[in-house]
Amino acid sequence: MTASASRYVWLLLISSFFSAVAFAQEAWPTRPIQLIVPFPVGGGVDVIARPFAEILAELLHQSVIVVPRDGAAGTIGTAAVATAKPDGYTLAFTPNGPITVQPHVIATLPYKMDDLVPLCQLFAVQYVLAVRPDSPYKTLPELVAAAQAQPGKLTYGFGGVATAPHLGISQLAIVANFDMLGVPFRGDPQAIVALRAGEIDAAMLNIGGTKAQGFRPLATFADVRQPEIADTPTVKELGYRLVSSAFGGLFAPKGVPSEIVKKIDSSCERAAADERFQRAVRQASQVPLYRNGADFAKALAADYAIKGDVVKRAAIKGP
């Protein structure tokens, strides 16, 4: 073989190689995608992850299988994704807690926030501080004043240590300078039962749970008033300079090829706008809220800094 012919063969082989790589990247996905949900089956995250998975499967022309991996405040399933092969076939559908809060609380986590790539934000959850209808506290300032006058006597319930409800009222206690005894429960349903039975004085609940149970909402921790309880002020309106909510979406392990990230982000936007997904989110008493990967990453970085400060100042300890 002549030198010229040899160079031609090498060029042909190199061209074929890069063409094959490009084809492989364009062909993703060629097999089912696992969508890991790090919270219990039937919970608020799971019930919106399932319709999202169905819509995403339609858009990608490939099966998307929801895999529940709950436990340890969402960190077990999140760790499974953070340590998975970064090929786009293992993703997480989760709120921000395991990403921006738990790294401040659990020193032994096998992952850091930077080990996950934010693909898109899909939802937000707004919380309200609520009391029973027969409670003597008609407004948040009245409750705060009572807590200031009786440090450690009044009680409030919330679903889980270092969750968004826990951190929200911890922030309020710091800003408003009062002391209430926090009572953690496994989730909102247990806190609702305790509040209804008079075992606690107040509870941090999502808006849907508050409305469904007929509790009196004193204030929301959202940035603006919420349509479902438009007469209820925000804590910010009442002079307490804070906003606290949960938000979440889709994540991949660090190192996923940029072509796959772009394809998922594009599909996310279309899935988030689908009425089937929006309806499921609203039915779960959450708020449909889409952000692309870059904007989602900025929101997470800001939340990570805020939550770290709250955890430190409130001396919240993990297991």
PDB file of C-alpha atoms in Angstrom:
ATOM      1  CA  MET A   1       0.000   0.000   0.000  1.00  0.00           C
ATOM      2  CA  THR A   2       1.361   3.397  -0.935  1.00  0.00           C
ATOM      3  CA  ALA A   3       1.838   6.144   1.642  1.00  0.00           C
ATOM      4  CA  SER A   4      -0.949   8.116   0.007  1.00  0.00           C
ATOM      5  CA  ALA A   5      -3.326   5.144   0.177  1.00  0.00           C
ATOM      6  CA  SER A   6      -2.369   4.489   3.783  1.00  0.00           C
ATOM      7  CA  ARG A   7      -3.168   8.088   4.756  1.00  0.00           C
ATOM      8  CA  TYR A   8      -6.508   7.764   2.974  1.00  0.00           C
ATOM      9  CA  VAL A   9      -7.394   4.627   4.980  1.00  0.00           C
ATOM     10  CA  TRP A  10      -6.487   6.314   8.259  1.00  0.00           C
ATOM     11  CA  LEU A  11      -8.522   9.365   7.396  1.00  0.00           C
ATOM     12  CA  LEU A  12     -11.451   7.126   6.509  1.00  0.00           C
ATOM     13  CA  LEU A  13     -11.174   5.239   9.818  1.00  0.00           C
ATOM     14  CA  ILE A  14     -10.929   8.454  11.834  1.00  0.00           C
ATOM     15  CA  SER A  15     -13.904   9.936   9.997  1.00  0.00           C
ATOM     16  CA  SER A  16     -15.926   6.767  10.619  1.00  0.00           C
ATOM     17  CA  PHE A  17     -15.028   6.832  14.301  1.00  0.00           C
ATOM     18  CA  PHE A  18     -16.188  10.397  14.865  1.00  0.00           C
ATOM     19  CA  SER A  19     -19.309   9.777  12.789  1.00  0.00           C
ATOM     20  CA  ALA A  20     -20.115   6.788  14.987  1.00  0.00           C
ATOM     21  CA  VAL A  21     -19.604   8.863  18.135  1.00  0.00           C
ATOM     22  CA  ALA A  22     -21.825  11.628  16.792  1.00  0.00           C
ATOM     23  CA  PHE A  23     -24.499   9.110  15.847  1.00  0.00           C
ATOM     24  CA  ALA A  24     -24.360   7.514  19.293  1.00  0.00           C
ATOM     25  CA  GLN A  25     -24.822  10.901  20.912  1.00  0.00           C
ATOM     26  CA  GLU A  26     -27.716  11.814  18.622  1.00  0.00           C
ATOM     27  CA  ALA A  27     -29.345   8.444  19.168  1.00  0.00           C
ATOM     28  CA  TRP A  28     -29.720   8.866  22.958  1.00  0.00           C
ATOM     29  CA  PRO A  29     -31.802   7.415  24.470  1.00  0.00           C
ATOM     30  CA  THR A  30     -31.593   3.894  23.109  1.00  0.00           C
ATOM     31  CA  ARG A  31     -32.834   2.144  26.275  1.00  0.00           C
ATOM     32  CA  PRO A  32     -35.156   2.898  29.212  1.00  0.00           C
ATOM     33  CA  ILE A  33     -34.326   5.789  31.550  1.00  0.00           C
ATOM     34  CA  GLN A  34     -34.588   5.403  35.325  1.00  0.00           C
ATOM     35  CA  LEU A  35     -36.229   8.326  37.087  1.00  0.00           C
ATOM     36  CA  ILE A  36     -35.348   7.937  40.755  1.00  0.00           C
ATOM     37  CA  VAL A  37     -37.759   9.527  43.230  1.00  0.00           C
ATOM     38  CA  PRO A  38     -36.108   9.718  46.670  1.00  0.00           C
ATOM     39  CA  PHE A  39     -39.366  10.017  48.609  1.00  0.00           C
ATOM     40  CA  PRO A  40     -42.205   7.578  49.441  1.00  0.00           C
ATOM     41  CA  VAL A  41     -44.636   6.147  46.916  1.00  0.00           C
ATOM     42  CA  GLY A  42     -47.876   8.123  46.941  1.00  0.00           C
ATOM     43  CA  GLY A  43     -46.243  11.204  48.446  1.00  0.00           C
ATOM     44  CA  GLY A  44     -46.290  14.691  46.973  1.00  0.00           C
ATOM     45  CA  VAL A  45     -43.132  14.157  44.907  1.00  0.00           C
ATOM     46  CA  ASP A  46     -44.068  10.709  43.631  1.00  0.00           C
ATOM     47  CA  VAL A  47     -47.531  11.726  42.414  1.00  0.00           C
ATOM     48  CA  ILE A  48     -46.149  14.453  40.147  1.00  0.00           C
ATOM     49  CA  ALA A  49     -43.093  12.489  39.034  1.00  0.00           C
ATOM     50  CA  ARG A  50     -45.253   9.792  37.437  1.00  0.00           C
ATOM     51  CA  PRO A  51     -47.182  11.979  34.955  1.00  0.00           C
ATOM     52  CA  PHE A  52     -43.947  13.818  34.188  1.00  0.00           C
ATOM     53  CA  ALA A  53     -42.260  10.489  33.390  1.00  0.00           C
ATOM     54  CA  GLU A  54     -45.099   9.540  31.037  1.00  0.00           C
ATOM     55  CA  ILE A  55     -44.876  12.825  29.147  1.00  0.00           C
ATOM     56  CA  LEU A  56     -41.075  12.708  28.997  1.00  0.00           C
ATOM     57  CA  ALA A  57     -41.267   9.185  27.581  1.00  0.00           C
ATOM     58  CA  GLU A  58     -43.560  10.426  24.827  1.00  0.00           C
ATOM     59  CA  LEU A  59     -41.179  13.252  23.959  1.00  0.00           C
ATOM     60  CA  LEU A  60     -38.039  11.114  23.982  1.00  0.00           C
ATOM     61  CA  HIS A  61     -39.702   8.084  22.355  1.00  0.00           C
ATOM     62  CA  GLN A  62     -38.278   5.884  25.088  1.00  0.00           C
ATOM     63  CA  SER A  63     -39.550   4.368  28.342  1.00  0.00           C
ATOM     64  CA  VAL A  64     -39.008   6.419  31.514  1.00  0.00           C
ATOM     65  CA  ILE A  65     -39.398   4.230  34.584  1.00  0.00           C
ATOM     66  CA  VAL A  66     -40.099   5.774  38.009  1.00  0.00           C
ATOM     67  CA  VAL A  67     -37.969   4.060  40.663  1.00  0.00           C
ATOM     68  CA  PRO A  68     -38.792   4.910  44.324  1.00  0.00           C
ATOM     69  CA  ARG A  69     -35.672   5.034  46.551  1.00  0.00           C
ATOM     70  CA  ASP A  70     -36.835   6.808  49.694  1.00  0.00           C
ATOM     71  CA  GLY A  71     -35.177   7.139  53.066  1.00  0.00           C
ATOM     72  CA  ALA A  72     -32.924   9.437  55.109  1.00  0.00           C
ATOM     73  CA  ALA A  73     -34.723  12.658  54.085  1.00  0.00           C
ATOM     74  CA  GLY A  74     -34.314  11.882  50.401  1.00  0.00           C
ATOM     75  CA  THR A  75     -30.566  11.369  50.537  1.00  0.00           C
ATOM     76  CA  ILE A  76     -30.543   7.635  49.744  1.00  0.00           C
ATOM     77  CA  GLY A  77     -32.131   8.010  46.324  1.00  0.00           C
ATOM     78  CA  THR A  78     -30.240  11.225  45.616  1.00  0.00           C
ATOM     79  CA  ALA A  79     -26.942   9.506  46.420  1.00  0.00           C
ATOM     80  CA  ALA A  80     -27.842   6.711  43.995  1.00  0.00           C
ATOM     81  CA  VAL A  81     -28.116   9.261  41.199  1.00  0.00           C
ATOM     82  CA  ALA A  82     -25.068  11.314  42.220  1.00  0.00           C
ATOM     83  CA  THR A  83     -22.896   8.202  42.081  1.00  0.00           C
ATOM     84  CA  ALA A  84     -24.464   6.674  38.950  1.00  0.00           C
ATOM     85  CA  LYS A  85     -22.779   6.430  35.559  1.00  0.00           C
ATOM     86  CA  PRO A  86     -23.212   9.826  33.849  1.00  0.00           C
ATOM     87  CA  ASP A  87     -24.781   8.499  30.666  1.00  0.00           C
ATOM     88  CA  GLY A  88     -28.230  10.081  30.923  1.00  0.00           C
ATOM     89  CA  TYR A  89     -29.997   6.865  31.887  1.00  0.00           C
ATOM     90  CA  THR A  90     -30.249   7.584  35.634  1.00  0.00           C
ATOM     91  CA  LEU A  91     -31.947  10.821  36.681  1.00  0.00           C
ATOM     92  CA  ALA A  92     -33.428  12.187  39.913  1.00  0.00           C
ATOM     93  CA  PHE A  93     -36.802  13.873  40.356  1.00  0.00           C
ATOM     94  CA  THR A  94     -36.576  15.614  43.707  1.00  0.00           C
ATOM     95  CA  PRO A  95     -37.200  18.795  45.674  1.00  0.00           C
ATOM     96  CA  ASN A  96     -34.217  20.838  46.768  1.00  0.00           C
ATOM     97  CA  GLY A  97     -33.920  19.444  50.306  1.00  0.00           C
ATOM     98  CA  PRO A  98     -31.479  16.598  49.589  1.00  0.00           C
ATOM     99  CA  ILE A  99     -29.398  18.958  47.433  1.00  0.00           C
ATOM    100  CA  THR A 100     -29.265  22.286  49.293  1.00  0.00           C
ATOM    101  CA  VAL A 101     -30.168  21.390  52.881  1.00  0.00           C
ATOM    102  CA  GLN A 102     -29.016  17.910  53.842  1.00  0.00           C
ATOM    103  CA  PRO A 103     -25.340  18.496  52.945  1.00  0.00           C
ATOM    104  CA  HIS A 104     -25.337  21.065  55.782  1.00  0.00           C
ATOM    105  CA  VAL A 105     -27.017  18.651  58.177  1.00  0.00           C
ATOM    106  CA  ILE A 106     -25.548  15.198  57.453  1.00  0.00           C
ATOM    107  CA  ALA A 107     -21.754  15.192  57.539  1.00  0.00           C
ATOM    108  CA  THR A 108     -21.449  11.662  56.143  1.00  0.00           C
ATOM    109  CA  LEU A 109     -23.306  12.177  52.854  1.00  0.00           C
ATOM    110  CA  PRO A 110     -21.590  10.376  49.930  1.00  0.00           C
ATOM    111  CA  TYR A 111     -22.239  13.325  47.619  1.00  0.00           C
ATOM    112  CA  LYS A 112     -22.021  17.120  47.399  1.00  0.00           C
ATOM    113  CA  MET A 113     -24.346  19.531  45.637  1.00  0.00           C
ATOM    114  CA  ASP A 114     -21.814  19.831  42.799  1.00  0.00           C
ATOM    115  CA  ASP A 115     -22.067  16.094  42.110  1.00  0.00           C
ATOM    116  CA  LEU A 116     -25.455  16.687  40.483  1.00  0.00           C
ATOM    117  CA  VAL A 117     -26.329  18.651  37.341  1.00  0.00           C
ATOM    118  CA  PRO A 118     -29.595  20.646  37.554  1.00  0.00           C
ATOM    119  CA  LEU A 119     -31.477  19.923  34.322  1.00  0.00           C
ATOM    120  CA  CYS A 120     -34.679  21.897  34.900  1.00  0.00           C
ATOM    121  CA  GLN A 121     -36.942  23.136  37.668  1.00  0.00           C
ATOM    122  CA  LEU A 122     -40.511  21.885  37.432  1.00  0.00           C
ATOM    123  CA  PHE A 123     -42.408  22.766  40.615  1.00  0.00           C
ATOM    124  CA  ALA A 124     -42.462  24.756  43.834  1.00  0.00           C
ATOM    125  CA  VAL A 125     -44.193  24.146  47.159  1.00  0.00           C
ATOM    126  CA  GLN A 126     -45.462  27.018  49.292  1.00  0.00           C
ATOM    127  CA  TYR A 127     -46.018  26.696  53.032  1.00  0.00           C
ATOM    128  CA  VAL A 128     -48.246  28.398  55.559  1.00  0.00           C
ATOM    129  CA  LEU A 129     -48.191  28.628  59.328  1.00  0.00           C
ATOM    130  CA  ALA A 130     -51.639  27.484  60.429  1.00  0.00           C
ATOM    131  CA  VAL A 131     -53.643  27.109  63.626  1.00  0.00           C
ATOM    132  CA  ARG A 132     -56.970  25.505  64.500  1.00  0.00           C
ATOM    133  CA  PRO A 133     -60.164  27.509  63.796  1.00  0.00           C
ATOM    134  CA  ASP A 134     -60.738  27.891  67.561  1.00  0.00           C
ATOM    135  CA  SER A 135     -57.192  29.061  68.264  1.00  0.00           C
ATOM    136  CA  PRO A 136     -56.888  32.306  70.274  1.00  0.00           C
ATOM    137  CA  TYR A 137     -54.307  33.506  67.732  1.00  0.00           C
ATOM    138  CA  LYS A 138     -55.979  35.312  64.864  1.00  0.00           C
ATOM    139  CA  THR A 139     -52.814  36.728  63.269  1.00  0.00           C
ATOM    140  CA  LEU A 140     -49.137  35.901  63.045  1.00  0.00           C
ATOM    141  CA  PRO A 141     -48.104  38.943  65.144  1.00  0.00           C
ATOM    142  CA  GLU A 142     -50.413  37.695  67.917  1.00  0.00           C
ATOM    143  CA  LEU A 143     -48.754  34.263  67.854  1.00  0.00           C
ATOM    144  CA  VAL A 144     -45.275  35.800  67.785  1.00  0.00           C
ATOM    145  CA  ALA A 145     -46.111  38.060  70.732  1.00  0.00           C
ATOM    146  CA  ALA A 146     -47.401  35.087  72.746  1.00  0.00           C
ATOM    147  CA  ALA A 147     -44.259  33.086  71.917  1.00  0.00           C
ATOM    148  CA  GLN A 148     -42.051  36.018  72.983  1.00  0.00           C
ATOM    149  CA  ALA A 149     -43.943  36.305  76.261  1.00  0.00           C
ATOM    150  CA  GLN A 150     -43.732  32.556  76.973  1.00  0.00           C
ATOM    151  CA  PRO A 151     -40.410  31.303  75.581  1.00  0.00           C
ATOM    152  CA  GLY A 152     -40.456  27.584  74.783  1.00  0.00           C
ATOM    153  CA  LYS A 153     -44.070  27.040  75.889  1.00  0.00           C
ATOM    154  CA  LEU A 154     -45.972  27.222  72.605  1.00  0.00           C
ATOM    155  CA  THR A 155     -45.483  24.365  70.136  1.00  0.00           C
ATOM    156  CA  TYR A 156     -45.476  23.961  66.381  1.00  0.00           C
ATOM    157  CA  GLY A 157     -45.403  20.834  64.246  1.00  0.00           C
ATOM    158  CA  PHE A 158     -43.649  20.137  60.968  1.00  0.00           C
ATOM    159  CA  GLY A 159     -42.930  17.172  58.732  1.00  0.00           C
ATOM    160  CA  GLY A 160     -39.334  16.141  59.347  1.00  0.00           C
ATOM    161  CA  VAL A 161     -36.108  17.624  60.693  1.00  0.00           C
ATOM    162  CA  ALA A 162     -34.346  20.027  58.295  1.00  0.00           C
ATOM    163  CA  THR A 163     -37.255  20.010  55.843  1.00  0.00           C
ATOM    164  CA  ALA A 164     -38.485  23.216  54.216  1.00  0.00           C
ATOM    165  CA  PRO A 165     -41.249  23.724  56.828  1.00  0.00           C
ATOM    166  CA  HIS A 166     -38.756  23.258  59.679  1.00  0.00           C
ATOM    167  CA  LEU A 167     -36.252  25.681  58.171  1.00  0.00           C
ATOM    168  CA  GLY A 168     -38.965  28.214  57.328  1.00  0.00           C
ATOM    169  CA  ILE A 169     -40.186  28.590  60.892  1.00  0.00           C
ATOM    170  CA  SER A 170     -36.601  28.424  62.176  1.00  0.00           C
ATOM    171  CA  GLN A 171     -35.850  31.436  59.970  1.00  0.00           C
ATOM    172  CA  LEU A 172     -38.936  33.220  61.313  1.00  0.00           C
ATOM    173  CA  ALA A 173     -37.907  32.519  64.905  1.00  0.00           C
ATOM    174  CA  ILE A 174     -34.498  34.066  64.226  1.00  0.00           C
ATOM    175  CA  VAL A 175     -35.888  37.126  62.434  1.00  0.00           C
ATOM    176  CA  ALA A 176     -38.759  37.725  64.884  1.00  0.00           C
ATOM    177  CA  ASN A 177     -36.769  36.758  67.990  1.00  0.00           C
ATOM    178  CA  PHE A 178     -39.113  34.234  69.574  1.00  0.00           C
ATOM    179  CA  ASP A 179     -38.805  30.707  70.926  1.00  0.00           C
ATOM    180  CA  MET A 180     -41.369  27.979  70.203  1.00  0.00           C
ATOM    181  CA  LEU A 181     -40.894  24.265  70.767  1.00  0.00           C
ATOM    182  CA  GLY A 182     -40.671  22.422  67.454  1.00  0.00           C
ATOM    183  CA  VAL A 183     -42.262  18.983  67.220  1.00  0.00           C
ATOM    184  CA  PRO A 184     -41.105  16.921  64.215  1.00  0.00           C
ATOM    185  CA  PHE A 185     -43.457  14.419  62.563  1.00  0.00           C
ATOM    186  CA  ARG A 186     -42.868  11.900  59.796  1.00  0.00           C
ATOM    187  CA  GLY A 187     -44.891  14.028  57.397  1.00  0.00           C
ATOM    188  CA  ASP A 188     -47.746  16.516  57.009  1.00  0.00           C
ATOM    189  CA  PRO A 189     -50.507  13.959  57.720  1.00  0.00           C
ATOM    190  CA  GLN A 190     -49.192  13.278  61.230  1.00  0.00           C
ATOM    191  CA  ALA A 191     -48.748  16.998  61.938  1.00  0.00           C
ATOM    192  CA  ILE A 192     -52.328  17.618  60.750  1.00  0.00           C
ATOM    193  CA  VAL A 193     -53.692  14.984  63.140  1.00  0.00           C
ATOM    194  CA  ALA A 194     -51.751  16.484  66.049  1.00  0.00           C
ATOM    195  CA  LEU A 195     -52.923  20.032  65.277  1.00  0.00           C
ATOM    196  CA  ARG A 196     -56.537  18.967  64.919  1.00  0.00           C
ATOM    197  CA  ALA A 197     -56.326  17.098  68.256  1.00  0.00           C
ATOM    198  CA  GLY A 198     -54.899  20.139  70.039  1.00  0.00           C
ATOM    199  CA  GLU A 199     -51.581  18.441  70.783  1.00  0.00           C
ATOM    200  CA  ILE A 200     -49.672  21.351  69.206  1.00  0.00           C
ATOM    201  CA  ASP A 201     -50.492  25.051  68.885  1.00  0.00           C
ATOM    202  CA  ALA A 202     -49.576  25.545  65.226  1.00  0.00           C
ATOM    203  CA  ALA A 203     -48.165  23.701  62.243  1.00  0.00           C
ATOM    204  CA  MET A 204     -46.205  24.468  59.086  1.00  0.00           C
ATOM    205  CA  LEU A 205     -48.208  22.879  56.257  1.00  0.00           C
ATOM    206  CA  ASN A 206     -48.561  23.193  52.528  1.00  0.00           C
ATOM    207  CA  ILE A 207     -51.435  25.373  51.419  1.00  0.00           C
ATOM    208  CA  GLY A 208     -53.527  22.479  50.126  1.00  0.00           C
ATOM    209  CA  GLY A 209     -53.396  20.652  53.447  1.00  0.00           C
ATOM    210  CA  THR A 210     -54.341  23.804  55.328  1.00  0.00           C
ATOM    211  CA  LYS A 211     -57.385  24.456  53.135  1.00  0.00           C
ATOM    212  CA  ALA A 212     -58.541  20.853  53.111  1.00  0.00           C
ATOM    213  CA  GLN A 213     -58.498  20.640  56.905  1.00  0.00           C
ATOM    214  CA  GLY A 214     -60.204  23.985  57.497  1.00  0.00           C
ATOM    215  CA  PHE A 215     -57.317  25.361  59.542  1.00  0.00           C
ATOM    216  CA  ARG A 216     -56.749  29.108  59.937  1.00  0.00           C
ATOM    217  CA  PRO A 217     -53.739  30.250  57.901  1.00  0.00           C
ATOM    218  CA  LEU A 218     -51.810  33.016  59.659  1.00  0.00           C
ATOM    219  CA  ALA A 219     -49.227  33.765  56.962  1.00  0.00           C
ATOM    220  CA  THR A 220     -47.591  32.225  53.926  1.00  0.00           C
ATOM    221  CA  PHE A 221     -43.837  32.011  53.502  1.00  0.00           C
ATOM    222  CA  ALA A 222     -44.100  32.681  49.758  1.00  0.00           C
ATOM    223  CA  ASP A 223     -42.757  35.738  47.955  1.00  0.00           C
ATOM    224  CA  VAL A 224     -46.272  36.908  47.048  1.00  0.00           C
ATOM    225  CA  ARG A 225     -49.807  36.132  48.192  1.00  0.00           C
ATOM    226  CA  GLN A 226     -51.141  32.829  46.949  1.00  0.00           C
ATOM    227  CA  PRO A 227     -54.401  32.690  44.951  1.00  0.00           C
ATOM    228  CA  GLU A 228     -55.814  29.793  46.987  1.00  0.00           C
ATOM    229  CA  ILE A 229     -55.680  31.877  50.184  1.00  0.00           C
ATOM    230  CA  ALA A 230     -55.563  35.389  48.775  1.00  0.00           C
ATOM    231  CA  ASP A 231     -56.680  36.966  52.071  1.00  0.00           C
ATOM    232  CA  THR A 232     -53.661  35.538  53.899  1.00  0.00           C
ATOM    233  CA  PRO A 233     -50.637  37.854  54.054  1.00  0.00           C
ATOM    234  CA  THR A 234     -47.059  36.788  53.487  1.00  0.00           C
ATOM    235  CA  VAL A 235     -44.617  36.913  56.397  1.00  0.00           C
ATOM    236  CA  LYS A 236     -42.714  39.517  54.378  1.00  0.00           C
ATOM    237  CA  GLU A 237     -45.802  41.760  54.278  1.00  0.00           C
ATOM    238  CA  LEU A 238     -46.021  41.508  58.053  1.00  0.00           C
ATOM    239  CA  GLY A 239     -42.520  42.897  58.452  1.00  0.00           C
ATOM    240  CA  TYR A 240     -40.480  39.716  58.710  1.00  0.00           C
ATOM    241  CA  ARG A 241     -37.929  39.846  55.918  1.00  0.00           C
ATOM    242  CA  LEU A 242     -37.832  36.278  54.665  1.00  0.00           C
ATOM    243  CA  VAL A 243     -39.174  33.963  51.986  1.00  0.00           C
ATOM    244  CA  SER A 244     -39.023  30.196  52.398  1.00  0.00           C
ATOM    245  CA  SER A 245     -40.376  27.562  50.040  1.00  0.00           C
ATOM    246  CA  ALA A 246     -39.365  24.255  48.548  1.00  0.00           C
ATOM    247  CA  PHE A 247     -38.761  23.765  44.854  1.00  0.00           C
ATOM    248  CA  GLY A 248     -37.472  20.950  42.720  1.00  0.00           C
ATOM    249  CA  GLY A 249     -37.075  19.269  39.406  1.00  0.00           C
ATOM    250  CA  LEU A 250     -34.791  17.033  37.413  1.00  0.00           C
ATOM    251  CA  PHE A 251     -31.121  16.227  38.071  1.00  0.00           C
ATOM    252  CA  ALA A 252     -28.406  14.100  36.459  1.00  0.00           C
ATOM    253  CA  PRO A 253     -25.016  12.900  37.712  1.00  0.00           C
ATOM    254  CA  LYS A 254     -22.099  15.237  37.068  1.00  0.00           C
ATOM    255  CA  GLY A 255     -20.390  14.473  33.775  1.00  0.00           C
ATOM    256  CA  VAL A 256     -23.435  13.811  31.593  1.00  0.00           C
ATOM    257  CA  PRO A 257     -22.564  14.874  28.005  1.00  0.00           C
ATOM    258  CA  SER A 258     -23.731  18.372  27.130  1.00  0.00           C
ATOM    259  CA  GLU A 259     -25.686  17.087  24.109  1.00  0.00           C
ATOM    260  CA  ILE A 260     -27.818  14.930  26.408  1.00  0.00           C
ATOM    261  CA  VAL A 261     -28.281  17.788  28.890  1.00  0.00           C
ATOM    262  CA  LYS A 262     -29.550  20.031  26.086  1.00  0.00           C
ATOM    263  CA  LYS A 263     -31.943  17.376  24.839  1.00  0.00           C
ATOM    264  CA  ILE A 264     -33.369  16.766  28.308  1.00  0.00           C
ATOM    265  CA  ASP A 265     -33.710  20.494  29.008  1.00  0.00           C
ATOM    266  CA  SER A 266     -35.641  20.981  25.765  1.00  0.00           C
ATOM    267  CA  SER A 267     -37.932  18.079  26.617  1.00  0.00           C
ATOM    268  CA  CYS A 268     -38.350  19.393  30.173  1.00  0.00           C
ATOM    269  CA  GLU A 269     -39.715  22.685  28.933  1.00  0.00           C
ATOM    270  CA  ARG A 270     -42.305  20.954  26.782  1.00  0.00           C
ATOM    271  CA  ALA A 271     -43.263  18.485  29.517  1.00  0.00           C
ATOM    272  CA  ALA A 272     -43.581  21.288  32.094  1.00  0.00           C
ATOM    273  CA  ALA A 273     -46.007  23.132  29.813  1.00  0.00           C
ATOM    274  CA  ASP A 274     -48.156  20.037  29.252  1.00  0.00           C
ATOM    275  CA  GLU A 275     -51.565  20.477  30.883  1.00  0.00           C
ATOM    276  CA  ARG A 276     -51.487  16.900  32.218  1.00  0.00           C
ATOM    277  CA  PHE A 277     -48.390  17.686  34.284  1.00  0.00           C
ATOM    278  CA  GLN A 278     -49.601  21.106  35.370  1.00  0.00           C
ATOM    279  CA  ARG A 279     -52.912  19.619  36.491  1.00  0.00           C
ATOM    280  CA  ALA A 280     -51.132  16.902  38.520  1.00  0.00           C
ATOM    281  CA  VAL A 281     -48.927  19.498  40.217  1.00  0.00           C
ATOM    282  CA  ARG A 282     -51.886  21.677  41.157  1.00  0.00           C
ATOM    283  CA  GLN A 283     -53.849  18.671  42.432  1.00  0.00           C
ATOM    284  CA  ALA A 284     -50.893  17.891  44.698  1.00  0.00           C
ATOM    285  CA  SER A 285     -51.173  21.427  46.167  1.00  0.00           C
ATOM    286  CA  GLN A 286     -47.964  22.505  44.487  1.00  0.00           C
ATOM    287  CA  VAL A 287     -47.137  25.181  41.922  1.00  0.00           C
ATOM    288  CA  PRO A 288     -45.978  24.446  38.347  1.00  0.00           C
ATOM    289  CA  LEU A 289     -42.799  26.467  37.848  1.00  0.00           C
ATOM    290  CA  TYR A 290     -40.343  25.854  35.013  1.00  0.00           C
ATOM    291  CA  ARG A 291     -36.749  27.110  34.966  1.00  0.00           C
ATOM    292  CA  ASN A 292     -34.075  25.969  32.531  1.00  0.00           C
ATOM    293  CA  GLY A 293     -30.929  24.307  33.805  1.00  0.00           C
ATOM    294  CA  ALA A 294     -28.886  27.493  34.145  1.00  0.00           C
ATOM    295  CA  ASP A 295     -31.561  29.403  36.058  1.00  0.00           C
ATOM    296  CA  PHE A 296     -32.336  26.357  38.202  1.00  0.00           C
ATOM    297  CA  ALA A 297     -28.637  26.098  39.118  1.00  0.00           C
ATOM    298  CA  LYS A 298     -28.584  29.761  40.198  1.00  0.00           C
ATOM    299  CA  ALA A 299     -31.664  29.292  42.378  1.00  0.00           C
ATOM    300  CA  LEU A 300     -30.132  26.202  43.996  1.00  0.00           C
ATOM    301  CA  ALA A 301     -26.832  27.969  44.692  1.00  0.00           C
ATOM    302  CA  ALA A 302     -28.648  30.847  46.390  1.00  0.00           C
ATOM    303  CA  ASP A 303     -30.806  28.441  48.400  1.00  0.00           C
ATOM    304  CA  TYR A 304     -27.749  26.420  49.455  1.00  0.00           C
ATOM    305  CA  ALA A 305     -26.160  29.525  50.987  1.00  0.00           C
ATOM    306  CA  ILE A 306     -29.368  30.595  52.751  1.00  0.00           C
ATOM    307  CA  LYS A 307     -30.126  27.145  54.134  1.00  0.00           C
ATOM    308  CA  GLY A 308     -26.571  26.696  55.363  1.00  0.00           C
ATOM    309  CA  ASP A 309     -26.865  29.909  57.369  1.00  0.00           C
ATOM    310  CA  VAL A 310     -30.241  28.881  58.827  1.00  0.00           C
ATOM    311  CA  VAL A 311     -29.001  25.417  59.803  1.00  0.00           C
ATOM    312  CA  LYS A 312     -25.996  26.964  61.544  1.00  0.00           C
ATOM    313  CA  ARG A 313     -27.865  29.756  63.341  1.00  0.00           C
ATOM    314  CA  ALA A 314     -30.730  27.480  64.420  1.00  0.00           C
ATOM    315  CA  ALA A 315     -28.271  24.742  65.466  1.00  0.00           C
ATOM    316  CA  ILE A 316     -30.193  22.093  63.530  1.00  0.00           C
ATOM    317  CA  LYS A 317     -28.539  18.710  63.910  1.00  0.00           C
ATOM    318  CA  GLY A 318     -28.815  15.654  61.674  1.00  0.00           C
ATOM    319  CA  PRO A 319     -28.700  11.979  62.588  1.00  0.00           C
TER     320      PRO A 319
END
